[in-house]
JSON list of C-alpha atoms in Angstrom, two decimals:
[
{"chain": "E", "resi": 1, "resn": "MET", "atom": "CA", "xyz": [-46.80, -20.03, -8.33]},
{"chain": "E", "resi": 2, "resn": "ILE", "atom": "CA", "xyz": [-49.77, -18.88, -10.38]},
{"chain": "E", "resi": 3, "resn": "PRO", "atom": "CA", "xyz": [-48.79, -16.20, -12.93]},
{"chain": "E", "resi": 4, "resn": "LEU", "atom": "CA", "xyz": [-50.87, -13.06, -12.48]},
{"chain": "E", "resi": 5, "resn": "THR", "atom": "CA", "xyz": [-48.76, -10.62, -14.48]},
{"chain": "E", "resi": 6, "resn": "SER", "atom": "CA", "xyz": [-51.44, -10.29, -17.17]},
{"chain": "E", "resi": 7, "resn": "SER", "atom": "CA", "xyz": [-54.17, -9.12, -14.80]},
{"chain": "E", "resi": 8, "resn": "LEU", "atom": "CA", "xyz": [-54.70, -7.83, -11.29]},
{"chain": "E", "resi": 9, "resn": "PRO", "atom": "CA", "xyz": [-56.18, -10.15, -8.66]},
{"chain": "E", "resi": 10, "resn": "ALA", "atom": "CA", "xyz": [-59.58, -8.62, -7.88]},
{"chain": "E", "resi": 11, "resn": "GLY", "atom": "CA", "xyz": [-61.28, -11.08, -5.57]},
{"chain": "E", "resi": 12, "resn": "ALA", "atom": "CA", "xyz": [-60.89, -13.91, -3.08]},
{"chain": "E", "resi": 13, "resn": "ALA", "atom": "CA", "xyz": [-63.61, -16.21, -1.79]},
{"chain": "E", "resi": 14, "resn": "VAL", "atom": "CA", "xyz": [-64.48, -19.62, -0.40]},
{"chain": "E", "resi": 15, "resn": "GLY", "atom": "CA", "xyz": [-67.78, -20.98, -1.68]},
{"chain": "E", "resi": 16, "resn": "PHE", "atom": "CA", "xyz": [-69.72, -22.29, -4.69]},
{"chain": "E", "resi": 17, "resn": "THR", "atom": "CA", "xyz": [-68.02, -23.41, -7.88]},
{"chain": "E", "resi": 18, "resn": "GLU", "atom": "CA", "xyz": [-71.13, -24.64, -9.71]},
{"chain": "E", "resi": 19, "resn": "ALA", "atom": "CA", "xyz": [-72.71, -22.47, -12.42]},
{"chain": "E", "resi": 20, "resn": "PHE", "atom": "CA", "xyz": [-76.47, -21.90, -12.40]},
{"chain": "E", "resi": 21, "resn": "GLU", "atom": "CA", "xyz": [-79.27, -19.60, -13.46]},
{"chain": "E", "resi": 22, "resn": "VAL", "atom": "CA", "xyz": [-81.74, -17.59, -11.40]},
{"chain": "E", "resi": 23, "resn": "PRO", "atom": "CA", "xyz": [-85.39, -17.41, -12.57]},
{"chain": "E", "resi": 24, "resn": "GLU", "atom": "CA", "xyz": [-85.79, -15.82, -16.00]},
{"chain": "E", "resi": 25, "resn": "ARG", "atom": "CA", "xyz": [-82.45, -14.04, -15.69]},
{"chain": "E", "resi": 26, "resn": "ALA", "atom": "CA", "xyz": [-79.02, -15.44, -16.43]},
{"chain": "E", "resi": 27, "resn": "VAL", "atom": "CA", "xyz": [-76.50, -15.31, -13.63]},
{"chain": "E", "resi": 28, "resn": "THR", "atom": "CA", "xyz": [-74.61, -12.75, -15.71]},
{"chain": "E", "resi": 29, "resn": "SER", "atom": "CA", "xyz": [-77.28, -10.26, -14.55]},
{"chain": "E", "resi": 30, "resn": "ALA", "atom": "CA", "xyz": [-76.20, -10.73, -10.94]},
{"chain": "E", "resi": 31, "resn": "GLU", "atom": "CA", "xyz": [-74.38, -7.84, -9.28]},
{"chain": "E", "resi": 32, "resn": "LEU", "atom": "CA", "xyz": [-73.70, -9.56, -5.96]},
{"chain": "E", "resi": 33, "resn": "MET", "atom": "CA", "xyz": [-74.26, -12.95, -4.34]},
{"chain": "E", "resi": 34, "resn": "VAL", "atom": "CA", "xyz": [-74.30, -13.60, -0.58]},
{"chain": "E", "resi": 35, "resn": "LEU", "atom": "CA", "xyz": [-74.42, -16.97, 1.13]},
{"chain": "E", "resi": 36, "resn": "GLY", "atom": "CA", "xyz": [-76.78, -16.95, 4.12]},
{"chain": "E", "resi": 37, "resn": "ALA", "atom": "CA", "xyz": [-76.07, -18.53, 7.50]},
{"chain": "E", "resi": 38, "resn": "ASP", "atom": "CA", "xyz": [-78.43, -21.36, 6.46]},
{"chain": "E", "resi": 39, "resn": "ASN", "atom": "CA", "xyz": [-76.44, -21.84, 3.21]},
{"chain": "E", "resi": 40, "resn": "SER", "atom": "CA", "xyz": [-79.23, -20.36, 1.10]},
{"chain": "E", "resi": 41, "resn": "LEU", "atom": "CA", "xyz": [-78.21, -17.99, -1.68]},
{"chain": "E", "resi": 42, "resn": "TRP", "atom": "CA", "xyz": [-79.23, -14.33, -2.01]},
{"chain": "E", "resi": 43, "resn": "THR", "atom": "CA", "xyz": [-78.58, -12.59, -5.33]},
{"chain": "E", "resi": 44, "resn": "VAL", "atom": "CA", "xyz": [-78.84, -8.88, -6.09]},
{"chain": "E", "resi": 45, "resn": "ILE", "atom": "CA", "xyz": [-79.91, -8.50, -9.73]},
{"chain": "E", "resi": 46, "resn": "ARG", "atom": "CA", "xyz": [-78.76, -5.63, -11.90]},
{"chain": "E", "resi": 47, "resn": "GLY", "atom": "CA", "xyz": [-81.54, -3.04, -11.86]},
{"chain": "E", "resi": 48, "resn": "GLY", "atom": "CA", "xyz": [-82.43, -3.43, -8.18]},
{"chain": "E", "resi": 49, "resn": "GLY", "atom": "CA", "xyz": [-84.05, -6.87, -7.90]},
{"chain": "E", "resi": 50, "resn": "LEU", "atom": "CA", "xyz": [-83.33, -9.63, -5.40]},
{"chain": "E", "resi": 51, "resn": "THR", "atom": "CA", "xyz": [-83.67, -13.42, -5.59]},
{"chain": "E", "resi": 52, "resn": "HIS", "atom": "CA", "xyz": [-83.38, -16.04, -2.85]},
{"chain": "E", "resi": 53, "resn": "GLY", "atom": "CA", "xyz": [-83.45, -19.80, -2.63]},
{"chain": "E", "resi": 54, "resn": "ALA", "atom": "CA", "xyz": [-82.57, -22.71, -0.38]},
{"chain": "E", "resi": 55, "resn": "ASP", "atom": "CA", "xyz": [-80.43, -24.14, -3.17]},
{"chain": "E", "resi": 56, "resn": "ILE", "atom": "CA", "xyz": [-79.37, -23.32, -6.69]},
{"chain": "E", "resi": 57, "resn": "ASP", "atom": "CA", "xyz": [-82.50, -24.86, -8.21]},
{"chain": "E", "resi": 58, "resn": "SER", "atom": "CA", "xyz": [-85.09, -23.00, -6.14]},
{"chain": "E", "resi": 59, "resn": "GLN", "atom": "CA", "xyz": [-84.33, -19.31, -6.66]},
{"chain": "E", "resi": 60, "resn": "HIS", "atom": "CA", "xyz": [-87.34, -16.98, -6.58]},
{"chain": "E", "resi": 61, "resn": "GLU", "atom": "CA", "xyz": [-87.90, -13.25, -6.80]},
{"chain": "E", "resi": 62, "resn": "VAL", "atom": "CA", "xyz": [-88.05, -11.52, -3.39]},
{"chain": "E", "resi": 63, "resn": "PRO", "atom": "CA", "xyz": [-90.63, -8.69, -3.29]},
{"chain": "E", "resi": 64, "resn": "VAL", "atom": "CA", "xyz": [-88.67, -6.59, -0.80]},
{"chain": "E", "resi": 65, "resn": "GLY", "atom": "CA", "xyz": [-90.44, -3.35, -1.75]},
{"chain": "E", "resi": 66, "resn": "LEU", "atom": "CA", "xyz": [-87.09, -1.59, -2.02]},
{"chain": "E", "resi": 67, "resn": "GLU", "atom": "CA", "xyz": [-84.85, -0.92, -4.98]},
{"chain": "E", "resi": 68, "resn": "LEU", "atom": "CA", "xyz": [-81.40, -2.30, -4.22]},
{"chain": "E", "resi": 69, "resn": "THR", "atom": "CA", "xyz": [-79.19, 0.02, -6.26]},
{"chain": "E", "resi": 70, "resn": "ASP", "atom": "CA", "xyz": [-75.46, 0.75, -6.24]},
{"chain": "E", "resi": 71, "resn": "VAL", "atom": "CA", "xyz": [-74.87, -2.25, -3.98]},
{"chain": "E", "resi": 72, "resn": "GLN", "atom": "CA", "xyz": [-71.21, -2.62, -2.97]},
{"chain": "E", "resi": 73, "resn": "GLY", "atom": "CA", "xyz": [-71.26, -5.47, -0.50]},
{"chain": "E", "resi": 74, "resn": "GLY", "atom": "CA", "xyz": [-73.34, -7.90, 1.50]},
{"chain": "E", "resi": 75, "resn": "VAL", "atom": "CA", "xyz": [-73.00, -10.25, 4.45]},
{"chain": "E", "resi": 76, "resn": "SER", "atom": "CA", "xyz": [-75.01, -12.60, 6.68]},
{"chain": "E", "resi": 77, "resn": "ASP", "atom": "CA", "xyz": [-75.20, -11.90, 10.42]},
{"chain": "E", "resi": 78, "resn": "PRO", "atom": "CA", "xyz": [-75.50, -14.38, 13.35]},
{"chain": "E", "resi": 79, "resn": "ASP", "atom": "CA", "xyz": [-79.31, -14.02, 13.29]},
{"chain": "E", "resi": 80, "resn": "SER", "atom": "CA", "xyz": [-79.39, -15.14, 9.64]},
{"chain": "E", "resi": 81, "resn": "ASN", "atom": "CA", "xyz": [-80.29, -11.66, 8.40]},
{"chain": "E", "resi": 82, "resn": "ILE", "atom": "CA", "xyz": [-78.69, -10.49, 5.16]},
{"chain": "E", "resi": 83, "resn": "TRP", "atom": "CA", "xyz": [-77.25, -6.97, 5.02]},
{"chain": "E", "resi": 84, "resn": "PHE", "atom": "CA", "xyz": [-76.45, -5.01, 1.87]},
{"chain": "E", "resi": 85, "resn": "ILE", "atom": "CA", "xyz": [-74.68, -1.65, 1.60]},
{"chain": "E", "resi": 86, "resn": "ALA", "atom": "CA", "xyz": [-74.84, 1.06, -1.07]},
{"chain": "E", "resi": 87, "resn": "ASN", "atom": "CA", "xyz": [-72.08, 3.49, -1.94]},
{"chain": "E", "resi": 88, "resn": "SER", "atom": "CA", "xyz": [-74.23, 6.43, -0.89]},
{"chain": "E", "resi": 89, "resn": "GLY", "atom": "CA", "xyz": [-74.62, 5.43, 2.76]},
{"chain": "E", "resi": 90, "resn": "VAL", "atom": "CA", "xyz": [-77.81, 3.37, 2.63]},
{"chain": "E", "resi": 91, "resn": "VAL", "atom": "CA", "xyz": [-77.99, -0.04, 4.31]},
{"chain": "E", "resi": 92, "resn": "TRP", "atom": "CA", "xyz": [-80.63, -2.74, 3.85]},
{"chain": "E", "resi": 93, "resn": "ARG", "atom": "CA", "xyz": [-81.44, -5.58, 6.23]},
{"chain": "E", "resi": 94, "resn": "ILE", "atom": "CA", "xyz": [-83.35, -8.58, 4.87]},
{"chain": "E", "resi": 95, "resn": "THR", "atom": "CA", "xyz": [-84.71, -11.06, 7.43]},
{"chain": "E", "resi": 96, "resn": "PRO", "atom": "CA", "xyz": [-84.82, -14.82, 6.78]},
{"chain": "E", "resi": 97, "resn": "ASP", "atom": "CA", "xyz": [-88.56, -14.51, 6.08]},
{"chain": "E", "resi": 98, "resn": "GLU", "atom": "CA", "xyz": [-87.71, -11.87, 3.44]},
{"chain": "E", "resi": 99, "resn": "VAL", "atom": "CA", "xyz": [-88.83, -8.71, 5.24]},
{"chain": "E", "resi": 100, "resn": "ALA", "atom": "CA", "xyz": [-86.69, -5.73, 4.24]},
{"chain": "E", "resi": 101, "resn": "THR", "atom": "CA", "xyz": [-85.76, -2.63, 6.25]},
{"chain": "E", "resi": 102, "resn": "LYS", "atom": "CA", "xyz": [-83.79, 0.34, 4.98]},
{"chain": "E", "resi": 103, "resn": "PHE", "atom": "CA", "xyz": [-81.38, 2.33, 7.17]},
{"chain": "E", "resi": 104, "resn": "ASP", "atom": "CA", "xyz": [-79.50, 5.51, 6.26]},
{"chain": "E", "resi": 105, "resn": "LEU", "atom": "CA", "xyz": [-76.14, 6.13, 7.92]},
{"chain": "E", "resi": 106, "resn": "ARG", "atom": "CA", "xyz": [-75.90, 9.69, 6.61]},
{"chain": "E", "resi": 107, "resn": "SER", "atom": "CA", "xyz": [-76.62, 12.58, 8.96]},
{"chain": "E", "resi": 108, "resn": "ASP", "atom": "CA", "xyz": [-77.10, 14.66, 5.81]},
{"chain": "E", "resi": 109, "resn": "PRO", "atom": "CA", "xyz": [-78.86, 12.82, 2.93]},
{"chain": "E", "resi": 110, "resn": "THR", "atom": "CA", "xyz": [-76.97, 14.96, 0.40]},
{"chain": "E", "resi": 111, "resn": "THR", "atom": "CA", "xyz": [-73.59, 13.58, 1.49]},
{"chain": "E", "resi": 112, "resn": "TYR", "atom": "CA", "xyz": [-71.92, 10.54, -0.05]},
{"chain": "E", "resi": 113, "resn": "LEU", "atom": "CA", "xyz": [-70.18, 8.18, 2.38]},
{"chain": "E", "resi": 114, "resn": "GLY", "atom": "CA", "xyz": [-68.66, 5.74, -0.09]},
{"chain": "E", "resi": 115, "resn": "LEU", "atom": "CA", "xyz": [-69.60, 2.53, 1.74]},
{"chain": "E", "resi": 116, "resn": "ARG", "atom": "CA", "xyz": [-67.36, -0.17, 0.27]},
{"chain": "E", "resi": 117, "resn": "ARG", "atom": "CA", "xyz": [-67.03, -3.06, 2.72]},
{"chain": "E", "resi": 118, "resn": "ILE", "atom": "CA", "xyz": [-69.26, -4.73, 5.32]},
{"chain": "E", "resi": 119, "resn": "VAL", "atom": "CA", "xyz": [-68.12, -7.37, 7.82]},
{"chain": "E", "resi": 120, "resn": "SER", "atom": "CA", "xyz": [-70.08, -9.36, 10.41]},
{"chain": "E", "resi": 121, "resn": "GLY", "atom": "CA", "xyz": [-67.99, -9.02, 13.56]},
{"chain": "E", "resi": 122, "resn": "PRO", "atom": "CA", "xyz": [-67.48, -11.55, 16.37]},
{"chain": "E", "resi": 123, "resn": "ASP", "atom": "CA", "xyz": [-69.22, -9.05, 18.69]},
{"chain": "E", "resi": 124, "resn": "GLY", "atom": "CA", "xyz": [-72.54, -9.59, 16.86]},
{"chain": "E", "resi": 125, "resn": "ASN", "atom": "CA", "xyz": [-72.44, -6.20, 15.11]},
{"chain": "E", "resi": 126, "resn": "LEU", "atom": "CA", "xyz": [-71.89, -5.22, 11.50]},
{"chain": "E", "resi": 127, "resn": "TRP", "atom": "CA", "xyz": [-68.77, -3.18, 10.71]},
{"chain": "E", "resi": 128, "resn": "ILE", "atom": "CA", "xyz": [-69.00, -1.00, 7.63]},
{"chain": "E", "resi": 129, "resn": "PHE", "atom": "CA", "xyz": [-66.12, 0.88, 6.00]},
{"chain": "E", "resi": 130, "resn": "ALA", "atom": "CA", "xyz": [-66.86, 4.34, 4.53]},
{"chain": "E", "resi": 131, "resn": "THR", "atom": "CA", "xyz": [-63.97, 5.24, 2.28]},
{"chain": "E", "resi": 132, "resn": "ASN", "atom": "CA", "xyz": [-65.03, 8.77, 1.33]},
{"chain": "E", "resi": 133, "resn": "THR", "atom": "CA", "xyz": [-65.11, 9.91, 4.96]},
{"chain": "E", "resi": 134, "resn": "GLN", "atom": "CA", "xyz": [-62.49, 7.49, 6.36]},
{"chain": "E", "resi": 135, "resn": "GLN", "atom": "CA", "xyz": [-64.94, 6.22, 8.95]},
{"chain": "E", "resi": 136, "resn": "VAL", "atom": "CA", "xyz": [-65.98, 2.80, 10.24]},
{"chain": "E", "resi": 137, "resn": "PHE", "atom": "CA", "xyz": [-69.60, 2.30, 11.32]},
{"chain": "E", "resi": 138, "resn": "ARG", "atom": "CA", "xyz": [-70.54, -0.24, 13.99]},
{"chain": "E", "resi": 139, "resn": "VAL", "atom": "CA", "xyz": [-74.14, -1.17, 13.22]},
{"chain": "E", "resi": 140, "resn": "ALA", "atom": "CA", "xyz": [-76.19, -3.16, 15.74]},
{"chain": "E", "resi": 141, "resn": "PRO", "atom": "CA", "xyz": [-78.74, -5.77, 14.60]},
{"chain": "E", "resi": 142, "resn": "ASP", "atom": "CA", "xyz": [-81.54, -3.24, 15.19]},
{"chain": "E", "resi": 143, "resn": "GLY", "atom": "CA", "xyz": [-79.90, -0.71, 12.85]},
{"chain": "E", "resi": 144, "resn": "SER", "atom": "CA", "xyz": [-78.59, 1.69, 15.52]},
{"chain": "E", "resi": 145, "resn": "TYR", "atom": "CA", "xyz": [-74.98, 2.67, 14.98]},
{"chain": "E", "resi": 146, "resn": "ALA", "atom": "CA", "xyz": [-71.82, 4.32, 16.27]},
{"chain": "E", "resi": 147, "resn": "VAL", "atom": "CA", "xyz": [-69.12, 5.94, 14.13]},
{"chain": "E", "resi": 148, "resn": "MET", "atom": "CA", "xyz": [-65.37, 5.62, 14.53]},
{"chain": "E", "resi": 149, "resn": "THR", "atom": "CA", "xyz": [-62.64, 7.35, 12.55]},
{"chain": "E", "resi": 150, "resn": "ALA", "atom": "CA", "xyz": [-60.02, 5.29, 10.71]},
{"chain": "E", "resi": 151, "resn": "PRO", "atom": "CA", "xyz": [-57.61, 7.49, 8.74]},
{"chain": "E", "resi": 152, "resn": "ASP", "atom": "CA", "xyz": [-56.00, 4.43, 7.15]},
{"chain": "E", "resi": 153, "resn": "VAL", "atom": "CA", "xyz": [-59.17, 3.38, 5.28]},
{"chain": "E", "resi": 154, "resn": "THR", "atom": "CA", "xyz": [-58.83, 3.71, 1.51]},
{"chain": "E", "resi": 155, "resn": "TRP", "atom": "CA", "xyz": [-61.12, 3.29, -1.50]},
{"chain": "E", "resi": 156, "resn": "GLU", "atom": "CA", "xyz": [-59.92, -0.29, -1.97]},
{"chain": "E", "resi": 157, "resn": "SER", "atom": "CA", "xyz": [-60.10, -1.32, 1.69]},
{"chain": "E", "resi": 158, "resn": "ALA", "atom": "CA", "xyz": [-60.82, -5.05, 1.64]},
{"chain": "E", "resi": 159, "resn": "ALA", "atom": "CA", "xyz": [-61.94, -6.35, 5.05]},
{"chain": "E", "resi": 160, "resn": "ALA", "atom": "CA", "xyz": [-62.64, -9.64, 6.82]},
{"chain": "E", "resi": 161, "resn": "SER", "atom": "CA", "xyz": [-63.52, -10.98, 10.27]},
{"chain": "E", "resi": 162, "resn": "ALA", "atom": "CA", "xyz": [-60.72, -13.37, 11.26]},
{"chain": "E", "resi": 163, "resn": "PRO", "atom": "CA", "xyz": [-60.45, -16.39, 13.62]},
{"chain": "E", "resi": 164, "resn": "ASP", "atom": "CA", "xyz": [-58.34, -14.39, 16.08]},
{"chain": "E", "resi": 165, "resn": "GLY", "atom": "CA", "xyz": [-61.38, -12.24, 17.00]},
{"chain": "E", "resi": 166, "resn": "ARG", "atom": "CA", "xyz": [-60.11, -9.20, 15.12]},
{"chain": "E", "resi": 167, "resn": "ILE", "atom": "CA", "xyz": [-61.35, -7.43, 12.03]},
{"chain": "E", "resi": 168, "resn": "TRP", "atom": "CA", "xyz": [-58.63, -7.02, 9.44]},
{"chain": "E", "resi": 169, "resn": "TYR", "atom": "CA", "xyz": [-58.61, -4.56, 6.58]},
{"chain": "E", "resi": 170, "resn": "VAL", "atom": "CA", "xyz": [-56.23, -3.24, 3.95]},
{"chain": "E", "resi": 171, "resn": "GLY", "atom": "CA", "xyz": [-55.38, 0.42, 4.45]},
{"chain": "E", "resi": 172, "resn": "SER", "atom": "CA", "xyz": [-53.00, 2.90, 2.87]},
{"chain": "E", "resi": 173, "resn": "ASN", "atom": "CA", "xyz": [-50.09, 1.52, 4.94]},
{"chain": "E", "resi": 174, "resn": "GLY", "atom": "CA", "xyz": [-50.75, -2.19, 4.42]},
{"chain": "E", "resi": 175, "resn": "LEU", "atom": "CA", "xyz": [-52.82, -4.49, 6.59]},
{"chain": "E", "resi": 176, "resn": "ALA", "atom": "CA", "xyz": [-54.44, -3.27, 9.80]},
{"chain": "E", "resi": 177, "resn": "ALA", "atom": "CA", "xyz": [-56.40, -5.13, 12.46]},
{"chain": "E", "resi": 178, "resn": "PHE", "atom": "CA", "xyz": [-58.52, -4.11, 15.44]},
{"chain": "E", "resi": 179, "resn": "VAL", "atom": "CA", "xyz": [-60.56, -5.79, 18.16]},
{"chain": "E", "resi": 180, "resn": "PRO", "atom": "CA", "xyz": [-64.27, -4.96, 17.72]},
{"chain": "E", "resi": 181, "resn": "GLY", "atom": "CA", "xyz": [-66.19, -4.13, 20.85]},
{"chain": "E", "resi": 182, "resn": "ASP", "atom": "CA", "xyz": [-67.54, -1.18, 22.82]},
{"chain": "E", "resi": 183, "resn": "GLN", "atom": "CA", "xyz": [-65.63, 1.61, 21.11]},
{"chain": "E", "resi": 184, "resn": "VAL", "atom": "CA", "xyz": [-67.07, 5.02, 21.99]},
{"chain": "E", "resi": 185, "resn": "ASP", "atom": "CA", "xyz": [-68.97, 6.86, 19.27]},
{"chain": "E", "resi": 186, "resn": "GLY", "atom": "CA", "xyz": [-66.67, 9.41, 17.64]},
{"chain": "E", "resi": 187, "resn": "SER", "atom": "CA", "xyz": [-63.46, 7.74, 18.80]},
{"chain": "E", "resi": 188, "resn": "ALA", "atom": "CA", "xyz": [-60.55, 6.63, 16.65]},
{"chain": "E", "resi": 189, "resn": "LEU", "atom": "CA", "xyz": [-60.04, 2.91, 16.15]},
{"chain": "E", "resi": 190, "resn": "VAL", "atom": "CA", "xyz": [-56.90, 1.52, 17.77]},
{"chain": "E", "resi": 191, "resn": "VAL", "atom": "CA", "xyz": [-55.30, -0.66, 15.10]},
{"chain": "E", "resi": 192, "resn": "THR", "atom": "CA", "xyz": [-52.19, -2.80, 14.72]},
{"chain": "E", "resi": 193, "resn": "SER", "atom": "CA", "xyz": [-50.52, -2.34, 11.33]},
{"chain": "E", "resi": 194, "resn": "TYR", "atom": "CA", "xyz": [-48.73, -4.95, 9.24]},
{"chain": "E", "resi": 195, "resn": "PRO", "atom": "CA", "xyz": [-46.93, -3.53, 6.19]},
{"chain": "E", "resi": 196, "resn": "GLY", "atom": "CA", "xyz": [-46.24, -5.59, 3.10]},
{"chain": "E", "resi": 197, "resn": "VAL", "atom": "CA", "xyz": [-49.60, -5.67, 1.35]},
{"chain": "E", "resi": 198, "resn": "GLY", "atom": "CA", "xyz": [-50.59, -3.16, -1.33]},
{"chain": "E", "resi": 199, "resn": "TRP", "atom": "CA", "xyz": [-54.10, -2.01, -2.17]},
{"chain": "E", "resi": 200, "resn": "SER", "atom": "CA", "xyz": [-56.68, -4.79, -2.26]},
{"chain": "E", "resi": 201, "resn": "ARG", "atom": "CA", "xyz": [-60.22, -5.14, -3.49]},
{"chain": "E", "resi": 202, "resn": "ASP", "atom": "CA", "xyz": [-60.97, -8.33, -1.60]},
{"chain": "E", "resi": 203, "resn": "MET", "atom": "CA", "xyz": [-59.81, -10.71, 1.10]},
{"chain": "E", "resi": 204, "resn": "THR", "atom": "CA", "xyz": [-61.28, -13.78, 2.75]},
{"chain": "E", "resi": 205, "resn": "VAL", "atom": "CA", "xyz": [-60.59, -16.31, 5.50]},
{"chain": "E", "resi": 206, "resn": "GLY", "atom": "CA", "xyz": [-59.57, -19.66, 4.10]},
{"chain": "E", "resi": 207, "resn": "ALA", "atom": "CA", "xyz": [-60.36, -23.13, 5.41]},
{"chain": "E", "resi": 208, "resn": "ASP", "atom": "CA", "xyz": [-56.81, -23.11, 6.80]},
{"chain": "E", "resi": 209, "resn": "GLY", "atom": "CA", "xyz": [-57.64, -20.20, 9.13]},
{"chain": "E", "resi": 210, "resn": "ASN", "atom": "CA", "xyz": [-55.42, -17.75, 7.28]},
{"chain": "E", "resi": 211, "resn": "LEU", "atom": "CA", "xyz": [-56.35, -14.60, 5.44]},
{"chain": "E", "resi": 212, "resn": "TRP", "atom": "CA", "xyz": [-56.07, -14.69, 1.66]},
{"chain": "E", "resi": 213, "resn": "VAL", "atom": "CA", "xyz": [-55.64, -11.27, 0.09]},
{"chain": "E", "resi": 214, "resn": "ALA", "atom": "CA", "xyz": [-56.11, -10.34, -3.57]},
{"chain": "E", "resi": 215, "resn": "ASP", "atom": "CA", "xyz": [-53.16, -7.94, -3.51]},
{"chain": "E", "resi": 216, "resn": "GLY", "atom": "CA", "xyz": [-53.42, -5.58, -6.47]},
{"chain": "E", "resi": 217, "resn": "GLY", "atom": "CA", "xyz": [-50.56, -3.44, -5.21]},
{"chain": "E", "resi": 218, "resn": "TYR", "atom": "CA", "xyz": [-48.06, -6.25, -5.77]},
{"chain": "E", "resi": 219, "resn": "TRP", "atom": "CA", "xyz": [-49.96, -8.19, -8.47]},
{"chain": "E", "resi": 220, "resn": "ARG", "atom": "CA", "xyz": [-50.24, -11.34, -6.38]},
{"chain": "E", "resi": 221, "resn": "MET", "atom": "CA", "xyz": [-52.31, -13.49, -4.05]},
{"chain": "E", "resi": 222, "resn": "THR", "atom": "CA", "xyz": [-51.01, -13.30, -0.48]},
{"chain": "E", "resi": 223, "resn": "ARG", "atom": "CA", "xyz": [-51.54, -15.53, 2.54]},
{"chain": "E", "resi": 224, "resn": "VAL", "atom": "CA", "xyz": [-51.47, -13.83, 5.96]},
{"chain": "E", "resi": 225, "resn": "ASP", "atom": "CA", "xyz": [-51.52, -15.73, 9.25]},
{"chain": "E", "resi": 226, "resn": "MET", "atom": "CA", "xyz": [-52.90, -14.35, 12.51]},
{"chain": "E", "resi": 227, "resn": "THR", "atom": "CA", "xyz": [-49.48, -13.02, 13.58]},
{"chain": "E", "resi": 228, "resn": "GLY", "atom": "CA", "xyz": [-49.39, -10.82, 10.48]},
{"chain": "E", "resi": 229, "resn": "THR", "atom": "CA", "xyz": [-46.76, -12.93, 8.71]},
{"chain": "E", "resi": 230, "resn": "ILE", "atom": "CA", "xyz": [-47.17, -12.35, 4.97]},
{"chain": "E", "resi": 231, "resn": "THR", "atom": "CA", "xyz": [-46.44, -15.11, 2.45]},
{"chain": "E", "resi": 232, "resn": "PRO", "atom": "CA", "xyz": [-46.74, -14.31, -1.29]},
{"chain": "E", "resi": 233, "resn": "CYS", "atom": "CA", "xyz": [-48.43, -17.31, -2.92]},
{"chain": "E", "resi": 234, "resn": "ALA", "atom": "CA", "xyz": [-48.76, -16.16, -6.54]},
{"chain": "E", "resi": 235, "resn": "SER", "atom": "CA", "xyz": [-47.23, -13.34, -8.51]}
]
């Protein structure tokens, strides 16, 4: 057991362990890093910049023509595009050849959706969790979208696309999972709930096929298999 009583677990990931620097800016200036489908690295730099490179030694500034601010999450899709979300409700798509497009999910630009998590679903769409409005957006690769309600979504709703074909997230009543697909715009998501996990800022799928949850509610790391069986692994 790994003692976590001195601090809350805030993240979980499978990926790089090697330290490096991006051009002219230390990695400490990075707000978010996303690994592309081709294993290249995309880095959002504090202040709105973006860098990209095939490996850790070939990072370069990407002149996307957009200011990436208030970025809360990012993910690669099956077409090797990179998607970033902002708290406000803005979404950016960056193509592999570094062409950027901005989308706005707000029907009213004065509203604030609170976009916190983005997941690339097995259906080929992006699934974005809006915690202020308790909604989940299904965004197609072309930027068109449908909106579903999900009353269980909270400010700390970690989310992940799992090997069982479902999208899992942490809601106010523990873990929840749903099958992504052709849900009707304006409908409520049909979810299966699994209690036993507190609030969580992050979760990921491990090499073992299980979910690993940074469970801040219980001050522990938690392993969850695809049946919803919860195993505390550190506390």
